[in-house]
PDB file of C-alpha atoms in Angstrom:
ATOM      1  CA  MET A  86      -6.319  42.061  19.453  1.00 68.00           C
ATOM      2  CA  ARG A  87      -6.476  39.256  16.887  1.00 75.00           C
ATOM      3  CA  ARG A  88      -9.457  36.972  16.765  1.00 77.00           C
ATOM      4  CA  LEU A  89      -8.890  33.270  16.521  1.00 76.00           C
ATOM      5  CA  LYS A  90     -10.320  31.563  13.468  1.00 76.00           C
ATOM      6  CA  PRO A  91     -13.070  29.068  14.189  1.00 73.00           C
ATOM      7  CA  ILE A  92     -12.061  25.434  13.940  1.00 70.00           C
ATOM      8  CA  PRO A  93     -13.550  23.828  10.838  1.00 73.00           C
ATOM      9  CA  VAL A  94     -15.486  20.846  12.142  1.00 72.00           C
ATOM     10  CA  GLY A  95     -17.376  19.717   9.058  1.00 77.00           C
ATOM     11  CA  SER A  96     -20.938  18.569   8.747  1.00 83.00           C
ATOM     12  CA  PRO A  97     -22.779  16.563  11.397  1.00 85.00           C
ATOM     13  CA  LEU A  98     -22.505  13.474   9.165  1.00 88.00           C
ATOM     14  CA  GLN A  99     -18.726  13.852   8.987  1.00 89.00           C
ATOM     15  CA  LEU A 100     -18.536  14.202  12.770  1.00 89.00           C
ATOM     16  CA  LEU A 101     -20.706  11.114  13.241  1.00 91.00           C
ATOM     17  CA  LEU A 102     -18.542   9.089  10.842  1.00 92.00           C
ATOM     18  CA  LEU A 103     -15.386  10.279  12.612  1.00 91.00           C
ATOM     19  CA  LEU A 104     -16.832   9.328  15.985  1.00 93.00           C
ATOM     20  CA  CYS A 105     -17.828   5.898  14.656  1.00 95.00           C
ATOM     21  CA  SER A 106     -14.352   5.321  13.230  1.00 94.00           C
ATOM     22  CA  PHE A 107     -12.772   6.209  16.596  1.00 93.00           C
ATOM     23  CA  ALA A 108     -15.177   3.831  18.358  1.00 95.00           C
ATOM     24  CA  LEU A 109     -14.336   1.031  15.924  1.00 93.00           C
ATOM     25  CA  ALA A 110     -10.594   1.658  16.324  1.00 88.00           C
ATOM     26  CA  ALA A 111     -10.964   1.635  20.127  1.00 88.00           C
ATOM     27  CA  TYR A 112     -12.901  -1.641  19.994  1.00 90.00           C
ATOM     28  CA  ALA A 113     -10.284  -3.214  17.696  1.00 85.00           C
ATOM     29  CA  GLY A 114      -7.496  -1.961  19.961  1.00 80.00           C
ATOM     30  CA  VAL A 115      -9.126  -3.449  23.062  1.00 82.00           C
ATOM     31  CA  ARG A 116      -9.654  -6.795  21.316  1.00 82.00           C
ATOM     32  CA  LEU A 117      -6.126  -6.797  19.891  1.00 76.00           C
ATOM     33  CA  LEU A 118      -4.440  -5.953  23.175  1.00 76.00           C
ATOM     34  CA  GLU A 119      -6.400  -8.277  25.449  1.00 79.00           C
ATOM     35  CA  ASP A 120      -4.144 -11.335  24.977  1.00 79.00           C
ATOM     36  CA  ASP A 121      -0.598 -10.064  24.506  1.00 78.00           C
ATOM     37  CA  TRP A 122      -0.508  -6.298  24.902  1.00 77.00           C
ATOM     38  CA  PHE A 123       3.277  -6.161  25.296  1.00 83.00           C
ATOM     39  CA  GLY A 124       3.908  -8.181  22.121  1.00 78.00           C
ATOM     40  CA  VAL A 125       1.499  -6.028  20.121  1.00 77.00           C
ATOM     41  CA  ALA A 126       3.019  -2.797  21.451  1.00 80.00           C
ATOM     42  CA  LEU A 127       6.512  -4.107  20.708  1.00 84.00           C
ATOM     43  CA  TRP A 128       5.432  -5.074  17.185  1.00 78.00           C
ATOM     44  CA  PHE A 129       3.979  -1.593  16.541  1.00 81.00           C
ATOM     45  CA  ALA A 130       7.098   0.144  17.847  1.00 87.00           C
ATOM     46  CA  GLY A 131       9.365  -2.160  15.839  1.00 85.00           C
ATOM     47  CA  ALA A 132       7.287  -1.697  12.704  1.00 83.00           C
ATOM     48  CA  ALA A 133       7.442   2.087  13.045  1.00 86.00           C
ATOM     49  CA  ILE A 134      11.201   2.054  13.582  1.00 89.00           C
ATOM     50  CA  VAL A 135      11.875  -0.379  10.731  1.00 85.00           C
ATOM     51  CA  HIS A 136       9.590   1.575   8.433  1.00 81.00           C
ATOM     52  CA  ASP A 137      11.089   4.978   9.197  1.00 86.00           C
ATOM     53  CA  LEU A 138      14.751   4.018   9.451  1.00 90.00           C
ATOM     54  CA  VAL A 139      15.016   1.219   6.888  1.00 88.00           C
ATOM     55  CA  LEU A 140      12.133   1.117   4.434  1.00 82.00           C
ATOM     56  CA  VAL A 141      11.636   4.836   3.724  1.00 85.00           C
ATOM     57  CA  PRO A 142      15.273   5.320   2.644  1.00 90.00           C
ATOM     58  CA  LEU A 143      15.132   2.104   0.596  1.00 87.00           C
ATOM     59  CA  TYR A 144      12.053   2.953  -1.398  1.00 80.00           C
ATOM     60  CA  GLY A 145      13.152   6.555  -1.691  1.00 85.00           C
ATOM     61  CA  ALA A 146      16.416   5.381  -3.272  1.00 88.00           C
ATOM     62  CA  ALA A 147      14.557   2.924  -5.508  1.00 83.00           C
ATOM     63  CA  ASP A 148      12.200   5.674  -6.656  1.00 81.00           C
ATOM     64  CA  GLN A 149      15.111   8.008  -7.411  1.00 84.00           C
ATOM     65  CA  ALA A 150      16.847   5.272  -9.416  1.00 84.00           C
ATOM     66  CA  LEU A 151      13.628   4.630 -11.326  1.00 77.00           C
ATOM     67  CA  LEU A 152      13.241   8.364 -12.004  1.00 79.00           C
ATOM     68  CA  ARG A 153      16.814   8.665 -13.277  1.00 80.00           C
ATOM     69  CA  GLY A 154      16.330   5.657 -15.521  1.00 76.00           C
ATOM     70  CA  SER A 155      13.051   6.992 -16.876  1.00 70.00           C
ATOM     71  CA  GLU A 156      14.598  10.399 -17.609  1.00 70.00           C
ATOM     72  CA  ALA A 157      17.327   8.680 -19.590  1.00 63.00           C
ATOM     73  CA  VAL A 158      14.717   7.195 -21.931  1.00 61.00           C
ATOM     74  CA  ASP A 159      12.292  10.155 -21.701  1.00 62.00           C
ATOM     75  CA  ARG A 160       9.490   8.166 -20.067  1.00 69.00           C
ATOM     76  CA  ARG A 161       8.902  10.132 -16.858  1.00 70.00           C
ATOM     77  CA  ARG A 162       5.156  10.437 -17.491  1.00 77.00           C
ATOM     78  CA  TRP A 163       4.885   6.643 -17.164  1.00 79.00           C
ATOM     79  CA  MET A 164       6.085   6.675 -13.549  1.00 82.00           C
ATOM     80  CA  PRO A 165       2.672   6.578 -11.838  1.00 85.00           C
ATOM     81  CA  TYR A 166       1.844   3.455 -13.842  1.00 88.00           C
ATOM     82  CA  VAL A 167       4.837   1.732 -12.224  1.00 86.00           C
ATOM     83  CA  ARG A 168       4.728   3.339  -8.774  1.00 86.00           C
ATOM     84  CA  VAL A 169       1.112   2.548  -7.875  1.00 90.00           C
ATOM     85  CA  PRO A 170       1.098  -1.197  -8.594  1.00 94.00           C
ATOM     86  CA  ALA A 171       4.567  -1.571  -7.077  1.00 90.00           C
ATOM     87  CA  ALA A 172       3.493   0.225  -3.902  1.00 88.00           C
ATOM     88  CA  LEU A 173       0.307  -1.827  -3.578  1.00 93.00           C
ATOM     89  CA  SER A 174       2.163  -5.081  -4.221  1.00 94.00           C
ATOM     90  CA  LEU A 175       4.848  -4.240  -1.668  1.00 89.00           C
ATOM     91  CA  LEU A 176       2.191  -3.240   0.860  1.00 88.00           C
ATOM     92  CA  LEU A 177       0.499  -6.613   0.432  1.00 92.00           C
ATOM     93  CA  LEU A 178       3.870  -8.336   0.762  1.00 92.00           C
ATOM     94  CA  LEU A 179       4.619  -6.406   3.937  1.00 85.00           C
ATOM     95  CA  VAL A 180       1.277  -7.226   5.536  1.00 86.00           C
ATOM     96  CA  TRP A 181       1.181 -10.907   4.542  1.00 89.00           C
ATOM     97  CA  PHE A 182       4.949 -11.618   4.605  1.00 89.00           C
ATOM     98  CA  PRO A 183       4.905 -14.351   7.285  1.00 88.00           C
ATOM     99  CA  LEU A 184       2.173 -16.253   5.430  1.00 89.00           C
ATOM    100  CA  ILE A 185       3.622 -15.678   1.954  1.00 91.00           C
ATOM    101  CA  THR A 186       7.033 -16.985   3.035  1.00 89.00           C
ATOM    102  CA  GLY A 187       5.528 -19.809   5.109  1.00 86.00           C
ATOM    103  CA  GLN A 188       7.274 -18.705   8.313  1.00 87.00           C
ATOM    104  CA  VAL A 189       4.168 -19.294  10.424  1.00 86.00           C
ATOM    105  CA  ALA A 190       2.755 -22.242   8.472  1.00 86.00           C
ATOM    106  CA  ASP A 191       2.461 -24.572  11.476  1.00 88.00           C
ATOM    107  CA  ARG A 192       0.797 -22.017  13.735  1.00 85.00           C
ATOM    108  CA  TYR A 193      -1.549 -20.924  10.928  1.00 84.00           C
ATOM    109  CA  ALA A 194      -2.489 -24.540  10.171  1.00 87.00           C
ATOM    110  CA  ARG A 195      -3.165 -25.237  13.875  1.00 85.00           C
ATOM    111  CA  GLY A 196      -5.286 -22.116  14.217  1.00 85.00           C
ATOM    112  CA  THR A 197      -7.297 -22.341  11.018  1.00 86.00           C
ATOM    113  CA  GLY A 198      -6.901 -25.890   9.760  1.00 88.00           C
ATOM    114  CA  MET A 199      -5.783 -24.495   6.394  1.00 89.00           C
ATOM    115  CA  SER A 200      -2.467 -24.438   4.578  1.00 88.00           C
ATOM    116  CA  THR A 201      -0.342 -21.390   3.774  1.00 87.00           C
ATOM    117  CA  ASP A 202       0.595 -22.797   0.354  1.00 90.00           C
ATOM    118  CA  VAL A 203      -1.917 -20.531  -1.405  1.00 92.00           C
ATOM    119  CA  PHE A 204      -0.526 -17.192  -0.218  1.00 93.00           C
ATOM    120  CA  LEU A 205       2.546 -16.936  -2.488  1.00 94.00           C
ATOM    121  CA  PRO A 206       0.702 -17.821  -5.736  1.00 95.00           C
ATOM    122  CA  ARG A 207      -2.155 -15.482  -4.839  1.00 95.00           C
ATOM    123  CA  TRP A 208       0.205 -12.612  -4.049  1.00 95.00           C
ATOM    124  CA  LEU A 209       2.025 -13.193  -7.346  1.00 97.00           C
ATOM    125  CA  LEU A 210      -1.320 -13.298  -9.185  1.00 97.00           C
ATOM    126  CA  ILE A 211      -2.501 -10.079  -7.518  1.00 97.00           C
ATOM    127  CA  THR A 212       0.829  -8.424  -8.395  1.00 97.00           C
ATOM    128  CA  ALA A 213       0.479  -9.537 -12.030  1.00 98.00           C
ATOM    129  CA  VAL A 214      -3.095  -8.231 -12.173  1.00 98.00           C
ATOM    130  CA  LEU A 215      -2.030  -4.886 -10.667  1.00 97.00           C
ATOM    131  CA  PHE A 216       0.778  -4.403 -13.199  1.00 96.00           C
ATOM    132  CA  GLY A 217      -1.393  -5.700 -16.057  1.00 97.00           C
ATOM    133  CA  GLY A 218      -4.216  -3.330 -15.150  1.00 97.00           C
ATOM    134  CA  SER A 219      -1.750  -0.471 -14.898  1.00 95.00           C
ATOM    135  CA  ALA A 220      -0.330  -1.329 -18.322  1.00 94.00           C
ATOM    136  CA  ALA A 221      -3.860  -1.429 -19.745  1.00 96.00           C
ATOM    137  CA  LEU A 222      -4.616   2.001 -18.242  1.00 94.00           C
ATOM    138  CA  LEU A 223      -1.398   3.348 -19.738  1.00 90.00           C
ATOM    139  CA  ALA A 224      -2.318   1.936 -23.157  1.00 92.00           C
ATOM    140  CA  VAL A 225      -5.807   3.467 -22.981  1.00 93.00           C
ATOM    141  CA  SER A 226      -4.353   6.788 -21.843  1.00 89.00           C
ATOM    142  CA  ARG A 227      -1.847   6.833 -24.702  1.00 86.00           C
ATOM    143  CA  TRP A 228      -4.525   5.813 -27.203  1.00 88.00           C
ATOM    144  CA  ARG A 229      -6.871   8.599 -26.037  1.00 89.00           C
ATOM    145  CA  SER A 230      -4.143  11.208 -26.243  1.00 83.00           C
ATOM    146  CA  GLY A 231      -3.166  10.118 -29.720  1.00 80.00           C
ATOM    147  CA  GLY A 232       0.149   8.703 -28.550  1.00 63.00           C
ATOM    148  CA  GLY A 233      -0.621   5.195 -29.757  1.00 53.00           C
ATOM    149  CA  PRO A 234       0.682   3.593 -32.909  1.00 52.00           C
ATOM    150  CA  ARG A 235       0.604   6.030 -35.779  1.00 49.00           C
ATOM    151  CA  ALA A 236      -1.100   5.105 -39.001  1.00 46.00           C
ATOM    152  CA  THR A 237       1.245   5.320 -41.952  1.00 46.00           C
ATOM    153  CA  SER A 238      -0.043   6.793 -45.151  1.00 45.00           C
ATOM    154  CA  SER A 239       0.490   4.744 -48.279  1.00 47.00           C
ATOM    155  CA  SER A 240       1.557   6.944 -51.158  1.00 41.00           C
TER     156      SER A 240
END
C-alpha cells in the first residue's frame, strides 16, 4: 500500500500571511459587491472571456511576430528588454483604459471633483520611463559583458 506524501504547508509565518491575504481579499470582495454585485460579476466574467478569447491570441501573435523579426536581425537576447516594459505598459492601459481615453470623464469628475485630463500624459510618461529604463538596463548589460562599443587600436 502506497503512503500519501504530506502536504507541504510552509512555515507558520507563511500560513499567517496567506490567511491575512485571504481575509483582505474577502473584505475587498464584500465591499466591492455591496452596491452592484451583478455588474461586478458581469464585468469579471466579461474580462475573463475577453482576456482568454481575444487578448491572449493577440499578444501571442504579436510576440511571435516580434520573435521572428528579432531572429532575422539576430537580436533574440534583447527580447526581455522589450517584452517587460510592453507588458507593464499594456497592463496599465488595460486597467486605466476608461480614464486614459476619457470615456468616464463626467462620472469621474462628479465623484472626485478632478479631471481625467492627466491620465493619458501620465500613462505615456510611465511608458516612456519603462522603455527608457529597459534600454538603460540593456546598455549596462551589454557594457558589462563586453558587448559595448569596441575600442579601435590606432596603428
